[in-house]
Amino acid sequence: MASRLALRGSARPRAPPNASDTEVLMTAGTVITFYSYKGGVGRSFTLANVAVLLARWGHRVLTIDWDLEAPGLHHYFKSVMSAEPEGGVIDLAHDFLAGAAVPRPHAVRLDVQGNTLALLAAGRDDESYMERMQRIDWADLYERGFAAFLERCREQWIEDYDFVLIDSRTGISDIAGICTAHLPDQLAVVFTANEQNLKDVVNIVRRVDEARDRLPYDRPRHLVLPVLSRLDSGVEYERADKWQRRCAEVVAPLFGNWLVKKVPADLALRHLTVPYVSYWSFGEQLSVLEEDPPSAGQVSFALETVAAVVAQQFDRTDLLADNRDAYVAAARDRRQDFDLDLLVSSPRSVLRVADQLIEELRALGVRVERSSSGDLELLDRTSGLAEHLCLVVDGGLSRWQVIEVERFLRHTIGPDGGQRRLFCVLADGTDPEGLPGFLRNLRHLGLEPGIRPTRVARELHAQLTGTPAGAVDPDRQALRNAASALRAVPDRVPSAGRLSLVEQTVRGMSAALDNGDLAVLRDLSVDLEVLSKHHADGGGFTAPVGLLADVQTLLARIDRRIDASTN
């Protein structure tokens, strides 16, 4: 078949005028063929479930059933199919023979929690299918120029979808050559633990690469994902382990152009082994819809790993070897929209200052909440709602904070080292050298005793937004400083003299705001913060109701000014 593809053309996606190579690469999807030399190895099951996972993780996915002589991919999607397919792959050939310049739409939408997932079936599933399929002479089609038409189909697919997953026919044939040599960027080779499968899996890939080299299309060598399927280690563990090591030894060359060199092929294949679970051997089912989230012994756990490698474009496999859960989480969360920018975790000993920090951050426009300790179920929900985590540490991590940070880190590490970040704020007297290593190496922010954490909030805001702490509008910052100082005014002060100074300062701040003199407002805010620093311990003078009312009135005015300047 490859020799018949000697036509002029290019596999590069079409780009708008003046588009750079970078823009082209960013917009083009990826075509992956799932291939097996023999049938009955779970290839379609693996593809269908991986497709659902990728769609749930925010990717646009098209599945194509190119196993034309024994189509069955549509059976897996019966429960989520919006309508029965009226056409499919064989209709692409009929479109071409009818003189169509571009393919007609034959894919049907699949309803998976509102995400973009579609199926291009083999064809309409009726009594005439086999006769229509057998009328197609693929060799003759290629002599007539079908390769160029198919290339236009491919370009449309990778423009509309992030991932195109092709379920290929088994064995060696013209149809299999289309799926393995002509169309894909990557191959997922699904095999089982027996000599018949192992004998041919690497040889087939070599032959496919040789055929691909003869194509007139500009495509690099395949990335090949070996997937060991249906390994039953439940009873005969030692035999299963022996076969697993044997399989890893044989397929090790397939990892050569993408697996990080320090990662052993045996370890990589263990992560890419889909276990045999008898429950899923009956009928065509989507295990990932029922096992959510899956445990380590379930089939969907392995399918998540396969999907994560696909989603991350075969990258950062050192992370996969070190922490499989973090690797999968990075793939799952890569396109996640977070409800909060920051979650603040604090022990009870510094709850008051943590709440002040949250107030300051909100005044700076940060979406932030304090975590609720003691509820693991709530922790699982909130840790996924916030993009970043801030630990307020008093002396050392509390037991709850240890749990919190472990869960956050497990769902954080990404292909670029992670976009989600961990911040550490130290209460007065906390020794950084006594912290765990992952915190000791962070840049720490320190709380000052008795001082509202305005400076810390600004530093956090600067790190969250990627702007220098001083790179803010000075007038807006003066208003924010004033609001912080007013919120810190206590209910009781240690002396009548200090109470009088507080009243004078609040009146002066109000006058400065009236006059638009933000420099004076800034100076008086500093004075008010100092006056509010020392609180009476059970004694002192209660602030008059009139003063507290004046504080709230002025604070409301300033907040309105801040909102107006932000909008």
PDB file of C-alpha atoms in Angstrom, residues 6-12 148 215-218:
ATOM      1  CA  ALA A   6       3.680   8.088  -4.141  1.00  0.00           C
ATOM      2  CA  LEU A   7       1.647  11.237  -4.576  1.00  0.00           C
ATOM      3  CA  ARG A   8       2.606  14.805  -4.012  1.00  0.00           C
ATOM      4  CA  GLY A   9       1.324  16.169  -0.726  1.00  0.00           C
ATOM      5  CA  SER A  10       2.126  17.188   2.776  1.00  0.00           C
ATOM      6  CA  ALA A  11       0.887  15.923   6.100  1.00  0.00           C
ATOM      7  CA  ARG A  12       1.332  19.270   7.779  1.00  0.00           C
ATOM      8  CA  ALA A 148      -4.892  12.898  -1.213  1.00  0.00           C
ATOM      9  CA  LEU A 215       5.348   7.903   2.024  1.00  0.00           C
ATOM     10  CA  PRO A 216       5.418  11.338   0.353  1.00  0.00           C
ATOM     11  CA  TYR A 217       4.162  12.926   3.564  1.00  0.00           C
ATOM     12  CA  ASP A 218       6.323  14.800   6.054  1.00  0.00           C
TER      13      ASP A 218
END
